[in-house]
Amino acid sequence: MRKKKSLSPMDIVGPEAMEIHFQEEIMKDILSKLPVRSLLRFRCVSKFWKTLISDHYFNLKHLNYAKNDQDSQKFLICQTDPILSFYSCPFQQTEDVHKLDCSLNYTPLGCKIYSCCDGLVFLIASDGLNAQYLLWNPSTRESILLPRPEFLMRGCMCGLAYDAASDGYKILKIDGNVVNRQVSNEILVLKSGSWKRIGKPSIRPIIPMLSGVASGRDCLAFVHGAFHWLGLSQYYTIFSFDISNEVYGEIPLLERMCNLFKIKYLKYEISVLGGLLCFHSTTNYQGEGTFKLWVMTDYGVKESWTNLYTIRDIDLLSARPKYKFADGELLLSFRYLNRRSLGPIFRTSKGSYFGLWPQCGYSQEGFAYIESLISPKLLT
């Protein structure tokens, strides 16, 4: 019996169709490396281009490239004086500053940015009486209103992250009120469009506020599929919450790191730099401030905590790392005792000022974000 010849894709669809398919894949590969600003203009070229650039899988391809592209890393800042304004610039070209639009149906008095993930920004805008919870893409200017949580946001920490297990985005709200056990921690699954209560651990969360200023210090740090924040039980520790399994965990600090909490006028925070969990603190003694940055080089291993940076400066009130450049240099925001009522000053770890930000009006903390095409409107 003659053996049947197996069919190749070329036999099934024909060489012309395969050629068109390959040309389209090459086009997608080229377009995925272009900035969002250019792609938004290209959507107007034709219906085909609009469909291609709006495709969900193309957006993911573009995002995956942007995560490793230095030119796609941007810095977002919120200026509140004289009016609420948003500005953005590339880390590699700080003079290229752009004012951004964020669609609001009223003029807010203030705004608080909680978290950035995959080019999406979770923020709350308020006019003093009403608050709007927004998910905003500053690159495409698209935004959606989010449902309100059951409990007030006052005294809370929040974070936005992507859950690979469920292929969706989630927002976690950790309540700082340990006295009232009726107030629950909550999580918003964007696909479901509603908040749900989750149990509280016995550990007390530490909400590091800075003189009532919305400084970004109540933002949860996300790494290794979990949110992280400082907690206190019998000792100081880092608490975690896995967003896939919705399970709490704990990561220990070194004893000499715990001893820092005995120092008066201590500012502290958990953050993420270069994919590594960080702990940083600022103390001020007789007018001289000292900033220390610790990095956990092997996630979950207590002994891997390493003191990476120590910076001393006169009148330093607090410092916060914002971004790590490819050469290892850091961008930090500094607040000083002699300008406590003003916003932060942005400088690198080598001391040079960053871009145009020092001469802006009053501003909140800046945030690093990735330029992306991910549409908030398609996530709910």
Short mmCIF file of C-alpha atoms in Angstrom, two decimals:
data_model
loop_
_atom_site.label_atom_id
_atom_site.label_comp_id
_atom_site.label_asym_id
_atom_site.label_seq_id
_atom_site.Cartn_x
_atom_site.Cartn_y
_atom_site.Cartn_z
CA MET A 1 0.00 0.00 0.00
CA ARG A 2 1.32 3.42 -0.92
CA LYS A 3 2.02 5.58 2.11
CA LYS A 4 -0.01 8.77 2.22
CA LYS A 5 1.99 11.93 1.87
CA SER A 6 1.63 14.24 4.88
CA LEU A 7 0.31 17.67 4.09
CA SER A 8 2.29 20.79 4.93
CA PRO A 9 0.73 24.18 5.76
CA MET A 10 1.75 25.28 2.27
CA ASP A 11 -0.36 22.49 0.71
CA ILE A 12 -3.38 23.37 2.84
CA VAL A 13 -3.58 27.14 2.48
CA GLY A 14 -1.52 27.68 -0.64
CA PRO A 15 1.75 29.58 -1.15
CA GLU A 16 0.05 32.93 -1.74
CA ALA A 17 -1.79 32.78 1.59
CA MET A 18 1.37 31.70 3.40
CA GLU A 19 3.29 34.59 1.88
CA ILE A 20 0.63 37.04 3.05
CA HIS A 21 0.74 35.46 6.52
CA PHE A 22 4.53 35.78 6.75
CA GLN A 23 4.40 39.37 5.51
CA GLU A 24 1.82 40.19 8.19
CA GLU A 25 3.97 38.59 10.91
CA ILE A 26 7.00 40.58 9.75
CA MET A 27 4.90 43.75 9.80
CA LYS A 28 3.70 42.97 13.35
CA ASP A 29 7.26 42.38 14.48
CA ILE A 30 8.38 45.73 13.07
CA LEU A 31 5.40 47.65 14.44
CA SER A 32 5.77 46.09 17.91
CA LYS A 33 9.08 47.93 18.29
CA LEU A 34 7.64 51.38 17.56
CA PRO A 35 6.58 53.92 20.23
CA VAL A 36 2.91 54.20 21.15
CA ARG A 37 2.69 57.74 19.79
CA SER A 38 3.55 56.52 16.28
CA LEU A 39 1.23 53.52 16.46
CA LEU A 40 -1.71 55.70 17.48
CA ARG A 41 -1.16 57.77 14.33
CA PHE A 42 -0.83 54.64 12.17
CA ARG A 43 -4.27 53.44 13.27
CA CYS A 44 -5.71 56.17 11.04
CA VAL A 45 -3.97 54.85 7.90
CA SER A 46 -6.54 52.15 7.13
CA LYS A 47 -9.09 49.83 8.67
CA PHE A 48 -6.60 46.96 8.40
CA TRP A 49 -3.91 48.86 10.32
CA LYS A 50 -6.40 49.93 12.97
CA THR A 51 -7.53 46.32 13.47
CA LEU A 52 -3.94 45.06 13.61
CA ILE A 53 -2.71 47.67 16.10
CA SER A 54 -5.82 47.28 18.27
CA ASP A 55 -5.45 43.49 18.41
CA HIS A 56 -5.03 42.15 21.96
CA TYR A 57 -2.18 39.80 21.06
CA PHE A 58 -0.34 42.54 19.20
CA ASN A 59 -0.67 44.74 22.29
CA LEU A 60 0.89 41.97 24.40
CA LYS A 61 3.71 41.56 21.86
CA HIS A 62 4.33 45.32 22.01
CA LEU A 63 4.29 45.26 25.84
CA ASN A 64 6.77 42.37 26.06
CA TYR A 65 9.20 44.27 23.86
CA ALA A 66 8.68 47.53 25.79
CA LYS A 67 9.58 45.86 29.10
CA ASN A 68 13.15 45.37 27.84
CA ASP A 69 13.40 48.59 25.84
CA GLN A 70 15.05 51.51 27.64
CA ASP A 71 13.29 54.05 25.39
CA SER A 72 9.87 52.72 26.51
CA GLN A 73 10.57 53.43 30.20
CA LYS A 74 8.84 56.67 31.22
CA PHE A 75 8.59 58.84 34.34
CA LEU A 76 5.16 60.12 35.40
CA ILE A 77 4.65 63.01 37.78
CA CYS A 78 1.52 64.66 39.15
CA GLN A 79 1.72 68.42 39.74
CA THR A 80 -0.96 69.97 41.97
CA ASP A 81 -0.08 73.67 41.84
CA PRO A 82 -1.65 75.80 40.45
CA ILE A 83 -3.94 73.13 38.97
CA LEU A 84 -3.84 69.36 38.75
CA SER A 85 -1.57 68.39 35.85
CA PHE A 86 0.22 65.24 34.70
CA TYR A 87 3.60 65.21 32.97
CA SER A 88 5.72 62.47 31.45
CA CYS A 89 9.23 62.14 30.07
CA PRO A 90 11.50 59.28 28.92
CA PHE A 91 14.26 58.33 31.35
CA GLN A 92 16.74 58.48 28.48
CA GLN A 93 15.65 61.92 27.19
CA THR A 94 14.47 64.04 30.11
CA GLU A 95 14.02 67.24 28.09
CA ASP A 96 11.21 65.57 26.09
CA VAL A 97 8.46 66.49 28.58
CA HIS A 98 4.80 66.04 27.63
CA LYS A 99 1.67 67.19 29.40
CA LEU A 100 -0.89 64.38 29.60
CA ASP A 101 -4.68 64.32 29.57
CA CYS A 102 -6.66 62.32 32.10
CA SER A 103 -10.40 62.35 31.40
CA LEU A 104 -12.34 63.52 34.46
CA ASN A 105 -15.91 64.81 34.54
CA TYR A 106 -15.04 67.41 37.19
CA THR A 107 -12.06 69.47 38.33
CA PRO A 108 -10.38 67.62 41.21
CA LEU A 109 -8.53 69.37 44.01
CA GLY A 110 -6.09 66.54 44.40
CA CYS A 111 -4.98 63.22 43.08
CA LYS A 112 -3.17 60.23 44.50
CA ILE A 113 -1.32 57.72 42.34
CA TYR A 114 -1.16 54.32 43.98
CA SER A 115 0.42 51.98 41.47
CA CYS A 116 1.67 51.45 37.91
CA CYS A 117 1.65 48.11 36.09
CA ASP A 118 2.13 47.28 32.38
CA GLY A 119 1.57 50.93 31.45
CA LEU A 120 -1.63 51.19 33.51
CA VAL A 121 -1.99 53.61 36.42
CA PHE A 122 -4.34 53.17 39.38
CA LEU A 123 -5.22 56.55 40.89
CA ILE A 124 -7.85 58.33 42.95
CA ALA A 125 -8.95 61.89 42.12
CA SER A 126 -11.00 63.93 44.58
CA ASP A 127 -12.71 67.31 44.76
CA GLY A 128 -12.85 67.17 48.56
CA LEU A 129 -16.32 65.59 48.67
CA ASN A 130 -16.33 63.00 45.91
CA ALA A 131 -13.63 60.60 44.81
CA GLN A 132 -13.22 58.81 41.50
CA TYR A 133 -11.27 55.57 41.27
CA LEU A 134 -9.57 55.40 37.89
CA LEU A 135 -7.53 53.00 35.81
CA TRP A 136 -5.64 55.10 33.27
CA ASN A 137 -3.22 54.46 30.44
CA PRO A 138 -1.17 57.69 30.14
CA SER A 139 0.27 56.58 26.78
CA THR A 140 -3.09 56.16 25.01
CA ARG A 141 -4.98 58.60 27.32
CA GLU A 142 -7.71 55.97 27.84
CA SER A 143 -9.26 55.59 31.29
CA ILE A 144 -12.16 53.86 33.03
CA LEU A 145 -13.98 54.44 36.29
CA LEU A 146 -13.55 51.65 38.81
CA PRO A 147 -16.13 50.57 41.40
CA ARG A 148 -15.74 51.89 44.92
CA PRO A 149 -14.53 49.48 47.60
CA GLU A 150 -16.90 48.62 50.43
CA PHE A 151 -14.70 50.31 53.02
CA LEU A 152 -13.08 53.75 52.87
CA MET A 153 -9.57 54.11 51.48
CA ARG A 154 -8.39 56.21 54.43
CA GLY A 155 -5.38 54.64 56.14
CA CYS A 156 -4.91 51.98 53.47
CA MET A 157 -2.20 50.67 51.18
CA CYS A 158 -3.01 49.67 47.59
CA GLY A 159 -1.39 48.02 44.62
CA LEU A 160 -2.20 47.02 41.03
CA ALA A 161 -0.74 43.88 39.43
CA TYR A 162 -1.20 41.33 36.67
CA ASP A 163 -2.11 37.80 37.73
CA ALA A 164 -0.69 35.34 35.19
CA ALA A 165 -2.72 32.44 36.58
CA SER A 166 -6.06 34.08 35.78
CA ASP A 167 -4.76 36.27 32.92
CA GLY A 168 -6.19 39.42 34.49
CA TYR A 169 -5.41 42.45 36.60
CA LYS A 170 -6.15 42.80 40.30
CA ILE A 171 -6.08 45.63 42.83
CA LEU A 172 -5.37 44.83 46.48
CA LYS A 173 -6.37 47.15 49.34
CA ILE A 174 -4.78 46.51 52.74
CA ASP A 175 -6.58 48.17 55.65
CA GLY A 176 -4.46 49.71 58.40
CA ASN A 177 -7.17 49.57 61.08
CA VAL A 178 -6.35 46.62 63.34
CA VAL A 179 -8.78 47.69 66.07
CA ASN A 180 -11.90 47.30 63.94
CA ARG A 181 -11.83 43.69 62.71
CA GLN A 182 -15.08 44.31 60.82
CA VAL A 183 -13.14 46.35 58.27
CA SER A 184 -11.70 43.80 55.83
CA ASN A 185 -8.90 43.81 53.34
CA GLU A 186 -10.36 43.83 49.83
CA ILE A 187 -9.36 42.75 46.34
CA LEU A 188 -10.78 43.93 43.02
CA VAL A 189 -10.63 41.49 40.11
CA LEU A 190 -11.09 43.71 37.06
CA LYS A 191 -12.72 40.93 35.03
CA SER A 192 -15.47 40.55 37.64
CA GLY A 193 -15.87 44.29 38.17
CA SER A 194 -16.45 44.02 41.91
CA TRP A 195 -14.51 44.10 45.16
CA LYS A 196 -14.53 41.13 47.49
CA ARG A 197 -13.50 40.81 51.12
CA ILE A 198 -10.48 38.76 52.08
CA GLY A 199 -9.45 37.77 55.58
CA LYS A 200 -7.07 39.83 57.68
CA PRO A 201 -3.86 38.32 59.04
CA SER A 202 -2.98 38.72 62.71
CA ILE A 203 -0.02 40.88 61.81
CA ARG A 204 -0.45 44.67 62.05
CA PRO A 205 0.35 46.54 58.83
CA ILE A 206 2.55 49.60 59.14
CA ILE A 207 1.23 52.54 57.11
CA PRO A 208 4.26 54.82 56.58
CA MET A 209 2.71 58.27 56.19
CA LEU A 210 4.79 61.39 55.71
CA SER A 211 3.18 64.32 57.55
CA GLY A 212 -0.15 63.61 55.84
CA VAL A 213 1.39 64.16 52.40
CA ALA A 214 0.27 61.85 49.62
CA SER A 215 3.79 60.68 48.93
CA GLY A 216 3.35 57.27 47.35
CA ARG A 217 4.59 55.60 50.54
CA ASP A 218 1.37 53.69 51.01
CA CYS A 219 1.81 51.79 47.75
CA LEU A 220 2.23 48.03 47.88
CA ALA A 221 5.38 46.57 46.32
CA PHE A 222 4.77 43.77 43.80
CA VAL A 223 7.33 41.11 42.91
CA HIS A 224 7.36 37.30 42.49
CA GLY A 225 3.58 37.22 42.07
CA ALA A 226 2.88 38.81 45.45
CA PHE A 227 2.28 42.20 47.06
CA HIS A 228 4.55 43.17 49.97
CA TRP A 229 4.34 45.59 52.90
CA LEU A 230 5.85 46.06 56.35
CA GLY A 231 4.09 44.43 59.27
CA LEU A 232 4.49 44.08 63.02
CA SER A 233 3.65 41.06 65.16
CA GLN A 234 6.25 40.17 67.82
CA TYR A 235 8.87 41.74 65.56
CA TYR A 236 9.10 43.78 62.37
CA THR A 237 8.76 41.76 59.19
CA ILE A 238 7.68 41.98 55.56
CA PHE A 239 4.25 40.56 54.88
CA SER A 240 3.19 39.28 51.45
CA PHE A 241 -0.01 38.33 49.65
CA ASP A 242 0.06 35.96 46.68
CA ILE A 243 -2.55 37.26 44.20
CA SER A 244 -3.07 33.89 42.49
CA ASN A 245 -3.60 31.72 45.57
CA GLU A 246 -4.74 34.63 47.81
CA VAL A 247 -2.48 33.39 50.60
CA TYR A 248 -0.53 35.54 53.08
CA GLY A 249 3.17 34.95 53.66
CA GLU A 250 6.09 36.42 55.54
CA ILE A 251 9.64 37.46 54.62
CA PRO A 252 12.08 38.11 57.51
CA LEU A 253 14.37 41.10 57.93
CA LEU A 254 17.91 40.93 59.30
CA GLU A 255 18.28 41.80 62.98
CA ARG A 256 20.28 44.95 62.20
CA MET A 257 17.48 46.04 59.86
CA CYS A 258 14.89 45.51 62.62
CA ASN A 259 17.05 47.57 64.99
CA LEU A 260 16.53 50.58 62.72
CA PHE A 261 12.94 50.82 63.98
CA LYS A 262 14.27 51.80 67.42
CA ILE A 263 15.65 55.03 65.96
CA LYS A 264 13.60 58.20 66.36
CA TYR A 265 12.46 60.11 63.24
CA LEU A 266 12.75 57.06 61.01
CA LYS A 267 11.15 56.93 57.56
CA TYR A 268 10.93 53.50 55.93
CA GLU A 269 9.38 51.73 52.97
CA ILE A 270 9.27 48.58 50.86
CA SER A 271 9.73 48.88 47.09
CA VAL A 272 10.97 47.01 44.01
CA LEU A 273 14.03 47.89 41.92
CA GLY A 274 15.17 45.90 38.93
CA GLY A 275 12.86 43.03 39.88
CA LEU A 276 14.32 42.77 43.41
CA LEU A 277 12.55 43.40 46.72
CA CYS A 278 14.00 46.42 48.57
CA PHE A 279 13.82 47.93 52.05
CA HIS A 280 14.96 51.50 52.55
CA SER A 281 15.08 53.87 55.50
CA THR A 282 15.96 57.49 56.23
CA THR A 283 16.99 58.82 59.64
CA ASN A 284 17.84 62.38 60.63
CA TYR A 285 20.15 63.17 63.55
CA GLN A 286 21.10 66.76 64.41
CA GLY A 287 20.28 67.98 60.92
CA GLU A 288 22.07 65.26 58.96
CA GLY A 289 19.98 62.66 57.16
CA THR A 290 21.12 59.14 56.32
CA PHE A 291 19.47 57.02 53.65
CA LYS A 292 20.08 53.25 53.50
CA LEU A 293 18.90 50.90 50.75
CA TRP A 294 18.80 47.13 51.29
CA VAL A 295 18.17 44.67 48.43
CA MET A 296 17.10 41.01 48.74
CA THR A 297 19.28 39.38 46.08
CA ASP A 298 17.74 35.90 46.55
CA TYR A 299 13.98 36.19 47.09
CA GLY A 300 12.79 34.72 50.38
CA VAL A 301 16.30 34.06 51.73
CA LYS A 302 16.89 36.16 54.86
CA GLU A 303 20.68 36.10 54.59
CA SER A 304 20.59 37.56 51.07
CA TRP A 305 19.66 41.06 52.28
CA THR A 306 22.49 43.37 51.11
CA ASN A 307 23.10 47.02 52.01
CA LEU A 308 23.48 48.43 48.49
CA TYR A 309 23.51 52.20 49.06
CA THR A 310 24.12 54.66 51.89
CA ILE A 311 23.60 58.38 51.16
CA ARG A 312 24.13 61.22 53.66
CA ASP A 313 22.86 64.76 53.15
CA ILE A 314 22.22 67.86 55.26
CA ASP A 315 18.54 68.44 56.22
CA LEU A 316 17.47 65.23 54.46
CA LEU A 317 13.98 64.26 55.63
CA SER A 318 13.40 61.23 53.40
CA ALA A 319 14.59 59.58 50.21
CA ARG A 320 12.86 57.11 47.95
CA PRO A 321 14.32 55.16 45.00
CA LYS A 322 12.26 55.53 41.82
CA TYR A 323 14.17 53.80 39.03
CA LYS A 324 17.34 51.83 38.33
CA PHE A 325 19.23 52.69 35.15
CA ALA A 326 21.01 50.08 33.03
CA ASP A 327 24.41 51.12 34.46
CA GLY A 328 23.19 50.59 38.05
CA GLU A 329 22.71 54.28 38.87
CA LEU A 330 19.51 55.13 40.76
CA LEU A 331 16.96 57.91 40.40
CA LEU A 332 15.67 59.02 43.80
CA SER A 333 13.22 61.56 45.17
CA PHE A 334 14.49 63.63 48.10
CA ARG A 335 12.52 65.66 50.62
CA TYR A 336 14.26 68.17 52.88
CA LEU A 337 13.45 69.70 56.26
CA ASN A 338 14.00 73.24 54.95
CA ARG A 339 11.42 72.74 52.16
CA ARG A 340 9.02 70.40 53.94
CA SER A 341 5.91 72.09 52.47
CA LEU A 342 7.17 71.65 48.89
CA GLY A 343 7.37 68.62 46.69
CA PRO A 344 10.31 66.27 46.22
CA ILE A 345 13.54 66.97 44.36
CA PHE A 346 14.58 64.29 41.87
CA ARG A 347 18.28 63.45 41.68
CA THR A 348 20.42 60.49 40.74
CA SER A 349 22.54 58.53 43.21
CA LYS A 350 25.56 60.42 41.81
CA GLY A 351 23.97 63.72 42.81
CA SER A 352 22.92 65.17 39.45
CA TYR A 353 19.43 66.68 39.08
CA PHE A 354 16.96 64.80 36.92
CA GLY A 355 15.45 66.68 33.99
CA LEU A 356 13.13 69.63 34.48
CA TRP A 357 11.34 68.38 37.56
CA PRO A 358 13.15 70.50 40.23
CA GLN A 359 11.61 73.71 38.84
CA CYS A 360 8.05 72.37 38.71
CA GLY A 361 5.44 73.59 41.19
CA TYR A 362 4.27 71.50 44.12
CA SER A 363 4.23 67.86 43.10
CA GLN A 364 3.70 64.41 44.50
CA GLU A 365 6.04 61.48 44.08
CA GLY A 366 6.96 60.44 40.56
CA PHE A 367 6.34 56.95 39.22
CA ALA A 368 8.17 54.83 36.67
CA TYR A 369 5.91 53.23 34.07
CA ILE A 370 6.15 51.40 30.75
CA GLU A 371 4.69 52.79 27.55
CA SER A 372 2.01 50.34 26.40
CA LEU A 373 -1.12 49.90 24.26
CA ILE A 374 -3.06 47.94 26.89
CA SER A 375 -6.59 49.35 26.92
CA PRO A 376 -8.30 49.71 30.33
CA LYS A 377 -11.66 49.46 28.54
CA LEU A 378 -10.95 45.87 27.48
CA LEU A 379 -9.99 44.61 30.94
CA THR A 380 -13.40 44.61 32.62
#
